[in-house]
Amino acid sequence: MSMVLRAVAATDQGLVRSNNEDSVFVGSRLLIVADGMGGLPAGELASDILVNAVSVVDALPDTGEPLQDLIAALGTANERIEAAVADDDARDGMGTTVTALLLAGDRVAALNVGDSRCYLVRDGKLQQITKDDTYVQALVDQGVLTPADARRHPQRALVTQAVQGGPFRPAGRMVPIRPGDRFLLCSDGLSDYVEDSVIEDTLRSHEQREECAGRLIARTLEAGAPDNVTVIVADVVEEA
């Protein structure tokens, strides 16, 4: 038995922003969401550089070391962002978050830097499999804030690290998969404004991936969509 990922992506600039700084990639075994920062047009450039650098992994043979492959590609992206900043002072401070999922046999490697997230729905239950690199998440870890408090905190979008040409420490894990699993990768334009319970209900109640992705975007727009929003909905399917 072999397993494949069947995935679709959807993105929207939201109701407030004048441009979309998110970038997205859906390959045969690699999924990426990157949320650029640094303002127009630097944020768009940073996320685009990252996706272009990391997406090459999709076409490479499975080495059996998917986390290391992703980390190496992130290093290349970081170097290219550093070079782009050096070329233009106006780009100083630009960078991007990233969440990526790479299929390797009967497992996936999940990697993130910043606050773009990856969720898994298994047996109807939603679980977040990445951990935000944010100020409020650090306060939650210290017991200063509850997760509910963190959702309402005015500094909830303050990231503590990103891919921006300097040192960073990506967080990665391997996740065993099985047919019927559904993954969601998203920028914080979704997770900051739509409750996890609503995300879970949407992922469970819309079997068709295209419809589900569109509905997640619609949920964000209904919540005011002050930020760009990007989602990937991916199903694990058994292939004969």
PDB file of C-alpha atoms in Angstrom:
ATOM      1  CA  MET A   1       0.000   0.000   0.000  1.00  0.00           C
ATOM      2  CA  SER A   2       1.254   3.459  -0.907  1.00  0.00           C
ATOM      3  CA  MET A   3      -0.282   6.775   0.024  1.00  0.00           C
ATOM      4  CA  VAL A   4      -0.513  10.067  -1.807  1.00  0.00           C
ATOM      5  CA  LEU A   5      -1.611  13.585  -0.973  1.00  0.00           C
ATOM      6  CA  ARG A   6      -4.502  15.087  -2.895  1.00  0.00           C
ATOM      7  CA  ALA A   7      -4.529  18.815  -2.219  1.00  0.00           C
ATOM      8  CA  VAL A   8      -6.006  22.142  -3.285  1.00  0.00           C
ATOM      9  CA  ALA A   9      -5.096  25.698  -2.317  1.00  0.00           C
ATOM     10  CA  ALA A  10      -7.087  28.910  -2.001  1.00  0.00           C
ATOM     11  CA  THR A  11      -5.988  32.433  -1.149  1.00  0.00           C
ATOM     12  CA  ASP A  12      -7.511  35.890  -0.703  1.00  0.00           C
ATOM     13  CA  GLN A  13      -5.982  39.273   0.056  1.00  0.00           C
ATOM     14  CA  GLY A  14      -8.749  39.939   2.591  1.00  0.00           C
ATOM     15  CA  LEU A  15     -10.941  42.965   3.098  1.00  0.00           C
ATOM     16  CA  VAL A  16      -8.325  45.428   4.370  1.00  0.00           C
ATOM     17  CA  ARG A  17      -4.962  44.747   2.728  1.00  0.00           C
ATOM     18  CA  SER A  18      -4.189  46.232  -0.690  1.00  0.00           C
ATOM     19  CA  ASN A  19      -1.960  43.322  -1.702  1.00  0.00           C
ATOM     20  CA  ASN A  20      -1.423  39.645  -0.912  1.00  0.00           C
ATOM     21  CA  GLU A  21       1.916  38.833   0.739  1.00  0.00           C
ATOM     22  CA  ASP A  22       1.138  35.109   1.040  1.00  0.00           C
ATOM     23  CA  SER A  23       2.649  32.535  -1.313  1.00  0.00           C
ATOM     24  CA  VAL A  24       1.549  28.942  -1.723  1.00  0.00           C
ATOM     25  CA  PHE A  25       2.756  25.754  -3.408  1.00  0.00           C
ATOM     26  CA  VAL A  26       0.977  22.450  -3.998  1.00  0.00           C
ATOM     27  CA  GLY A  27       3.148  19.704  -5.448  1.00  0.00           C
ATOM     28  CA  SER A  28       2.929  15.944  -5.743  1.00  0.00           C
ATOM     29  CA  ARG A  29       4.298  15.366  -2.232  1.00  0.00           C
ATOM     30  CA  LEU A  30       5.156  18.826  -0.899  1.00  0.00           C
ATOM     31  CA  LEU A  31       2.835  21.558   0.383  1.00  0.00           C
ATOM     32  CA  ILE A  32       3.955  25.058   1.411  1.00  0.00           C
ATOM     33  CA  VAL A  33       2.276  28.167   2.824  1.00  0.00           C
ATOM     34  CA  ALA A  34       4.445  31.254   3.369  1.00  0.00           C
ATOM     35  CA  ASP A  35       3.245  34.551   4.856  1.00  0.00           C
ATOM     36  CA  GLY A  36       5.500  37.461   3.923  1.00  0.00           C
ATOM     37  CA  MET A  37       6.263  40.425   6.134  1.00  0.00           C
ATOM     38  CA  GLY A  38       8.001  43.721   5.612  1.00  0.00           C
ATOM     39  CA  GLY A  39       5.388  45.685   3.731  1.00  0.00           C
ATOM     40  CA  LEU A  40       4.714  46.274   0.043  1.00  0.00           C
ATOM     41  CA  PRO A  41       6.415  44.874  -1.968  1.00  0.00           C
ATOM     42  CA  ALA A  42       9.035  43.243   0.271  1.00  0.00           C
ATOM     43  CA  GLY A  43       6.704  40.766   1.985  1.00  0.00           C
ATOM     44  CA  GLU A  44       5.505  39.394  -1.333  1.00  0.00           C
ATOM     45  CA  LEU A  45       9.099  39.054  -2.496  1.00  0.00           C
ATOM     46  CA  ALA A  46      10.225  37.218   0.654  1.00  0.00           C
ATOM     47  CA  SER A  47       7.439  34.645   0.551  1.00  0.00           C
ATOM     48  CA  ASP A  48       7.946  34.156  -3.190  1.00  0.00           C
ATOM     49  CA  ILE A  49      11.690  33.606  -2.739  1.00  0.00           C
ATOM     50  CA  LEU A  50      11.025  31.031  -0.045  1.00  0.00           C
ATOM     51  CA  VAL A  51       8.443  29.080  -2.034  1.00  0.00           C
ATOM     52  CA  ASN A  52      10.663  29.051  -5.129  1.00  0.00           C
ATOM     53  CA  ALA A  53      13.639  27.786  -3.111  1.00  0.00           C
ATOM     54  CA  VAL A  54      11.818  25.131  -1.082  1.00  0.00           C
ATOM     55  CA  SER A  55       9.496  23.840  -3.812  1.00  0.00           C
ATOM     56  CA  VAL A  56      12.425  22.212  -5.651  1.00  0.00           C
ATOM     57  CA  VAL A  57      12.302  19.482  -2.993  1.00  0.00           C
ATOM     58  CA  ASP A  58       9.050  18.247  -4.539  1.00  0.00           C
ATOM     59  CA  ALA A  59      10.891  17.052  -7.655  1.00  0.00           C
ATOM     60  CA  LEU A  60      13.769  15.377  -5.808  1.00  0.00           C
ATOM     61  CA  PRO A  61      13.882  11.660  -4.995  1.00  0.00           C
ATOM     62  CA  ASP A  62      12.721  10.632  -1.534  1.00  0.00           C
ATOM     63  CA  THR A  63      15.963  10.528   0.459  1.00  0.00           C
ATOM     64  CA  GLY A  64      14.356   9.062   3.562  1.00  0.00           C
ATOM     65  CA  GLU A  65      15.341  12.215   5.462  1.00  0.00           C
ATOM     66  CA  PRO A  66      12.472  14.606   4.688  1.00  0.00           C
ATOM     67  CA  LEU A  67      13.023  16.956   7.617  1.00  0.00           C
ATOM     68  CA  GLN A  68      16.670  17.419   6.702  1.00  0.00           C
ATOM     69  CA  ASP A  69      15.694  18.014   3.075  1.00  0.00           C
ATOM     70  CA  LEU A  70      13.261  20.746   4.095  1.00  0.00           C
ATOM     71  CA  ILE A  71      15.734  22.344   6.482  1.00  0.00           C
ATOM     72  CA  ALA A  72      18.411  22.437   3.784  1.00  0.00           C
ATOM     73  CA  ALA A  73      16.007  24.074   1.334  1.00  0.00           C
ATOM     74  CA  LEU A  74      15.003  26.611   3.979  1.00  0.00           C
ATOM     75  CA  GLY A  75      18.662  27.446   4.398  1.00  0.00           C
ATOM     76  CA  THR A  76      18.894  28.206   0.684  1.00  0.00           C
ATOM     77  CA  ALA A  77      15.785  30.383   0.912  1.00  0.00           C
ATOM     78  CA  ASN A  78      17.267  32.245   3.868  1.00  0.00           C
ATOM     79  CA  GLU A  79      20.472  32.965   1.937  1.00  0.00           C
ATOM     80  CA  ARG A  80      18.503  34.274  -1.040  1.00  0.00           C
ATOM     81  CA  ILE A  81      16.408  36.542   1.187  1.00  0.00           C
ATOM     82  CA  GLU A  82      19.592  37.847   2.813  1.00  0.00           C
ATOM     83  CA  ALA A  83      21.009  38.615  -0.645  1.00  0.00           C
ATOM     84  CA  ALA A  84      17.807  40.352  -1.734  1.00  0.00           C
ATOM     85  CA  VAL A  85      17.905  42.584   1.356  1.00  0.00           C
ATOM     86  CA  ALA A  86      21.553  43.420   0.682  1.00  0.00           C
ATOM     87  CA  ASP A  87      20.601  44.534  -2.834  1.00  0.00           C
ATOM     88  CA  ASP A  88      18.042  47.099  -1.652  1.00  0.00           C
ATOM     89  CA  ASP A  89      17.941  48.948   1.695  1.00  0.00           C
ATOM     90  CA  ALA A  90      14.185  49.365   1.297  1.00  0.00           C
ATOM     91  CA  ARG A  91      13.857  45.623   1.874  1.00  0.00           C
ATOM     92  CA  ASP A  92      15.478  45.741   5.303  1.00  0.00           C
ATOM     93  CA  GLY A  93      13.381  43.722   7.746  1.00  0.00           C
ATOM     94  CA  MET A  94      11.565  41.688   5.118  1.00  0.00           C
ATOM     95  CA  GLY A  95      10.995  38.031   5.813  1.00  0.00           C
ATOM     96  CA  THR A  96       8.413  35.304   5.805  1.00  0.00           C
ATOM     97  CA  THR A  97       6.852  32.620   7.928  1.00  0.00           C
ATOM     98  CA  VAL A  98       6.506  29.129   6.530  1.00  0.00           C
ATOM     99  CA  THR A  99       4.670  25.907   7.190  1.00  0.00           C
ATOM    100  CA  ALA A 100       5.469  22.933   4.987  1.00  0.00           C
ATOM    101  CA  LEU A 101       4.437  19.303   4.722  1.00  0.00           C
ATOM    102  CA  LEU A 102       6.499  16.705   2.845  1.00  0.00           C
ATOM    103  CA  LEU A 103       5.271  13.181   2.167  1.00  0.00           C
ATOM    104  CA  ALA A 104       7.777  10.381   2.699  1.00  0.00           C
ATOM    105  CA  GLY A 105       6.316   6.888   2.487  1.00  0.00           C
ATOM    106  CA  ASP A 106       3.844   6.353   5.297  1.00  0.00           C
ATOM    107  CA  ARG A 107       4.826   9.542   7.124  1.00  0.00           C
ATOM    108  CA  VAL A 108       4.917  13.267   6.553  1.00  0.00           C
ATOM    109  CA  ALA A 109       7.492  15.763   7.739  1.00  0.00           C
ATOM    110  CA  ALA A 110       5.865  18.905   9.145  1.00  0.00           C
ATOM    111  CA  LEU A 111       8.056  21.996   9.476  1.00  0.00           C
ATOM    112  CA  ASN A 112       7.342  25.565  10.462  1.00  0.00           C
ATOM    113  CA  VAL A 113       8.933  28.893  11.286  1.00  0.00           C
ATOM    114  CA  GLY A 114       6.663  31.673  12.551  1.00  0.00           C
ATOM    115  CA  ASP A 115       2.906  31.436  12.965  1.00  0.00           C
ATOM    116  CA  SER A 116       1.660  29.775   9.805  1.00  0.00           C
ATOM    117  CA  ARG A 117       0.114  26.497  10.935  1.00  0.00           C
ATOM    118  CA  CYS A 118      -0.484  22.893  10.020  1.00  0.00           C
ATOM    119  CA  TYR A 119      -3.478  21.007  11.411  1.00  0.00           C
ATOM    120  CA  LEU A 120      -4.510  17.361  11.138  1.00  0.00           C
ATOM    121  CA  VAL A 121      -8.034  16.005  11.254  1.00  0.00           C
ATOM    122  CA  ARG A 122      -8.062  12.321  12.171  1.00  0.00           C
ATOM    123  CA  ASP A 123     -11.159  10.386  13.212  1.00  0.00           C
ATOM    124  CA  GLY A 124     -13.062  13.657  13.154  1.00  0.00           C
ATOM    125  CA  LYS A 125     -10.791  15.401  15.676  1.00  0.00           C
ATOM    126  CA  LEU A 126      -8.684  18.475  14.911  1.00  0.00           C
ATOM    127  CA  GLN A 127      -5.158  18.745  16.247  1.00  0.00           C
ATOM    128  CA  GLN A 128      -2.559  21.428  15.625  1.00  0.00           C
ATOM    129  CA  ILE A 129       0.704  19.738  14.719  1.00  0.00           C
ATOM    130  CA  THR A 130       2.874  22.842  14.474  1.00  0.00           C
ATOM    131  CA  LYS A 131       3.625  25.311  17.256  1.00  0.00           C
ATOM    132  CA  ASP A 132       3.560  29.066  16.732  1.00  0.00           C
ATOM    133  CA  ASP A 133       6.745  31.089  17.113  1.00  0.00           C
ATOM    134  CA  THR A 134       4.952  34.033  18.700  1.00  0.00           C
ATOM    135  CA  TYR A 135       5.145  36.244  21.758  1.00  0.00           C
ATOM    136  CA  VAL A 136       1.764  35.073  23.018  1.00  0.00           C
ATOM    137  CA  GLN A 137       2.631  31.386  22.535  1.00  0.00           C
ATOM    138  CA  ALA A 138       5.686  31.944  24.731  1.00  0.00           C
ATOM    139  CA  LEU A 139       3.397  33.428  27.376  1.00  0.00           C
ATOM    140  CA  VAL A 140       1.096  30.410  27.087  1.00  0.00           C
ATOM    141  CA  ASP A 141       4.090  28.091  27.502  1.00  0.00           C
ATOM    142  CA  GLN A 142       5.070  30.019  30.652  1.00  0.00           C
ATOM    143  CA  GLY A 143       1.561  29.746  32.078  1.00  0.00           C
ATOM    144  CA  VAL A 144       1.031  33.517  31.920  1.00  0.00           C
ATOM    145  CA  LEU A 145      -1.794  33.289  29.369  1.00  0.00           C
ATOM    146  CA  THR A 146      -4.398  30.678  28.577  1.00  0.00           C
ATOM    147  CA  PRO A 147      -4.851  29.711  24.912  1.00  0.00           C
ATOM    148  CA  ALA A 148      -8.175  31.581  24.973  1.00  0.00           C
ATOM    149  CA  ASP A 149      -6.459  34.711  26.308  1.00  0.00           C
ATOM    150  CA  ALA A 150      -3.806  34.400  23.605  1.00  0.00           C
ATOM    151  CA  ARG A 151      -6.441  34.506  20.857  1.00  0.00           C
ATOM    152  CA  ARG A 152      -7.624  37.913  22.087  1.00  0.00           C
ATOM    153  CA  HIS A 153      -4.227  39.381  22.921  1.00  0.00           C
ATOM    154  CA  PRO A 154      -3.414  42.584  20.978  1.00  0.00           C
ATOM    155  CA  GLN A 155       0.093  41.267  20.211  1.00  0.00           C
ATOM    156  CA  ARG A 156      -1.007  37.808  19.045  1.00  0.00           C
ATOM    157  CA  ALA A 157       0.488  38.413  15.585  1.00  0.00           C
ATOM    158  CA  LEU A 158       3.965  39.294  16.915  1.00  0.00           C
ATOM    159  CA  VAL A 159       6.267  36.521  15.672  1.00  0.00           C
ATOM    160  CA  THR A 160       9.471  35.701  17.519  1.00  0.00           C
ATOM    161  CA  GLN A 161      11.259  34.315  14.478  1.00  0.00           C
ATOM    162  CA  ALA A 162      10.913  34.182  10.713  1.00  0.00           C
ATOM    163  CA  VAL A 163      12.985  33.379   7.657  1.00  0.00           C
ATOM    164  CA  GLN A 164      14.572  36.763   6.966  1.00  0.00           C
ATOM    165  CA  GLY A 165      18.239  36.302   6.229  1.00  0.00           C
ATOM    166  CA  GLY A 166      19.413  35.765   9.795  1.00  0.00           C
ATOM    167  CA  PRO A 167      19.566  32.902  12.277  1.00  0.00           C
ATOM    168  CA  PHE A 168      16.390  30.911  12.888  1.00  0.00           C
ATOM    169  CA  ARG A 169      15.478  27.561  14.369  1.00  0.00           C
ATOM    170  CA  PRO A 170      12.806  25.636  12.449  1.00  0.00           C
ATOM    171  CA  ALA A 171      10.581  23.241  14.354  1.00  0.00           C
ATOM    172  CA  GLY A 172       9.891  19.902  12.720  1.00  0.00           C
ATOM    173  CA  ARG A 173       8.274  16.586  13.463  1.00  0.00           C
ATOM    174  CA  MET A 174       7.438  13.354  11.704  1.00  0.00           C
ATOM    175  CA  VAL A 175       3.785  12.322  11.653  1.00  0.00           C
ATOM    176  CA  PRO A 176       2.641   8.786  10.713  1.00  0.00           C
ATOM    177  CA  ILE A 177      -0.281   8.965   8.294  1.00  0.00           C
ATOM    178  CA  ARG A 178      -3.146   6.752   7.223  1.00  0.00           C
ATOM    179  CA  PRO A 179      -5.867   6.955   4.574  1.00  0.00           C
ATOM    180  CA  GLY A 180      -8.618   9.356   5.585  1.00  0.00           C
ATOM    181  CA  ASP A 181      -6.324  11.853   7.293  1.00  0.00           C
ATOM    182  CA  ARG A 182      -6.960  15.457   6.268  1.00  0.00           C
ATOM    183  CA  PHE A 183      -4.343  18.183   6.642  1.00  0.00           C
ATOM    184  CA  LEU A 184      -4.827  21.930   6.669  1.00  0.00           C
ATOM    185  CA  LEU A 185      -1.958  24.345   6.132  1.00  0.00           C
ATOM    186  CA  CYS A 186      -2.820  28.006   6.633  1.00  0.00           C
ATOM    187  CA  SER A 187      -1.480  31.480   7.197  1.00  0.00           C
ATOM    188  CA  ASP A 188      -2.489  33.306  10.365  1.00  0.00           C
ATOM    189  CA  GLY A 189      -5.098  35.164   8.347  1.00  0.00           C
ATOM    190  CA  LEU A 190      -7.271  32.122   9.033  1.00  0.00           C
ATOM    191  CA  SER A 191      -6.159  30.922  12.455  1.00  0.00           C
ATOM    192  CA  ASP A 192      -6.093  34.369  14.108  1.00  0.00           C
ATOM    193  CA  TYR A 193      -9.698  35.146  13.196  1.00  0.00           C
ATOM    194  CA  VAL A 194     -11.541  31.828  12.901  1.00  0.00           C
ATOM    195  CA  GLU A 195     -11.927  29.649  15.986  1.00  0.00           C
ATOM    196  CA  ASP A 196     -10.463  26.157  15.930  1.00  0.00           C
ATOM    197  CA  SER A 197     -13.927  24.721  16.519  1.00  0.00           C
ATOM    198  CA  VAL A 198     -15.171  26.410  13.347  1.00  0.00           C
ATOM    199  CA  ILE A 199     -12.118  25.230  11.407  1.00  0.00           C
ATOM    200  CA  GLU A 200     -12.729  21.683  12.630  1.00  0.00           C
ATOM    201  CA  ASP A 201     -16.404  21.771  11.708  1.00  0.00           C
ATOM    202  CA  THR A 202     -15.604  23.116   8.237  1.00  0.00           C
ATOM    203  CA  LEU A 203     -12.957  20.468   7.568  1.00  0.00           C
ATOM    204  CA  ARG A 204     -15.283  17.713   8.742  1.00  0.00           C
ATOM    205  CA  SER A 205     -18.462  18.839   7.000  1.00  0.00           C
ATOM    206  CA  HIS A 206     -17.143  19.570   3.488  1.00  0.00           C
ATOM    207  CA  GLU A 207     -15.858  16.382   1.879  1.00  0.00           C
ATOM    208  CA  GLN A 208     -14.842  17.986  -1.393  1.00  0.00           C
ATOM    209  CA  ARG A 209     -11.464  19.688  -1.005  1.00  0.00           C
ATOM    210  CA  GLU A 210     -12.231  22.601  -3.313  1.00  0.00           C
ATOM    211  CA  GLU A 211     -15.480  23.342  -1.520  1.00  0.00           C
ATOM    212  CA  CYS A 212     -13.794  23.019   1.873  1.00  0.00           C
ATOM    213  CA  ALA A 213     -10.965  25.409   0.971  1.00  0.00           C
ATOM    214  CA  GLY A 214     -13.434  27.930  -0.398  1.00  0.00           C
ATOM    215  CA  ARG A 215     -15.556  27.690   2.714  1.00  0.00           C
ATOM    216  CA  LEU A 216     -12.547  28.317   4.966  1.00  0.00           C
ATOM    217  CA  ILE A 217     -11.793  31.476   3.006  1.00  0.00           C
ATOM    218  CA  ALA A 218     -15.443  32.493   3.292  1.00  0.00           C
ATOM    219  CA  ARG A 219     -15.350  31.970   7.073  1.00  0.00           C
ATOM    220  CA  THR A 220     -12.405  34.363   7.244  1.00  0.00           C
ATOM    221  CA  LEU A 221     -14.178  36.979   5.142  1.00  0.00           C
ATOM    222  CA  GLU A 222     -17.215  36.668   7.398  1.00  0.00           C
ATOM    223  CA  ALA A 223     -14.900  37.404  10.354  1.00  0.00           C
ATOM    224  CA  GLY A 224     -13.708  40.648   8.751  1.00  0.00           C
ATOM    225  CA  ALA A 225     -10.544  39.308   7.058  1.00  0.00           C
ATOM    226  CA  PRO A 226      -8.165  42.098   8.111  1.00  0.00           C
ATOM    227  CA  ASP A 227      -5.218  40.047   6.828  1.00  0.00           C
ATOM    228  CA  ASN A 228      -4.346  37.975   3.780  1.00  0.00           C
ATOM    229  CA  VAL A 229      -5.535  34.393   4.106  1.00  0.00           C
ATOM    230  CA  THR A 230      -4.200  31.266   2.425  1.00  0.00           C
ATOM    231  CA  VAL A 231      -5.196  27.638   2.946  1.00  0.00           C
ATOM    232  CA  ILE A 232      -4.260  24.227   1.612  1.00  0.00           C
ATOM    233  CA  VAL A 233      -6.639  21.320   2.220  1.00  0.00           C
ATOM    234  CA  ALA A 234      -4.963  17.939   1.650  1.00  0.00           C
ATOM    235  CA  ASP A 235      -6.331  14.415   1.965  1.00  0.00           C
ATOM    236  CA  VAL A 236      -4.276  11.273   2.409  1.00  0.00           C
ATOM    237  CA  VAL A 237      -5.467   8.731  -0.159  1.00  0.00           C
ATOM    238  CA  GLU A 238      -4.456   5.102  -0.614  1.00  0.00           C
ATOM    239  CA  GLU A 239      -3.087   4.416  -4.070  1.00  0.00           C
ATOM    240  CA  ALA A 240      -3.195   0.945  -5.555  1.00  0.00           C
TER     241      ALA A 240
END
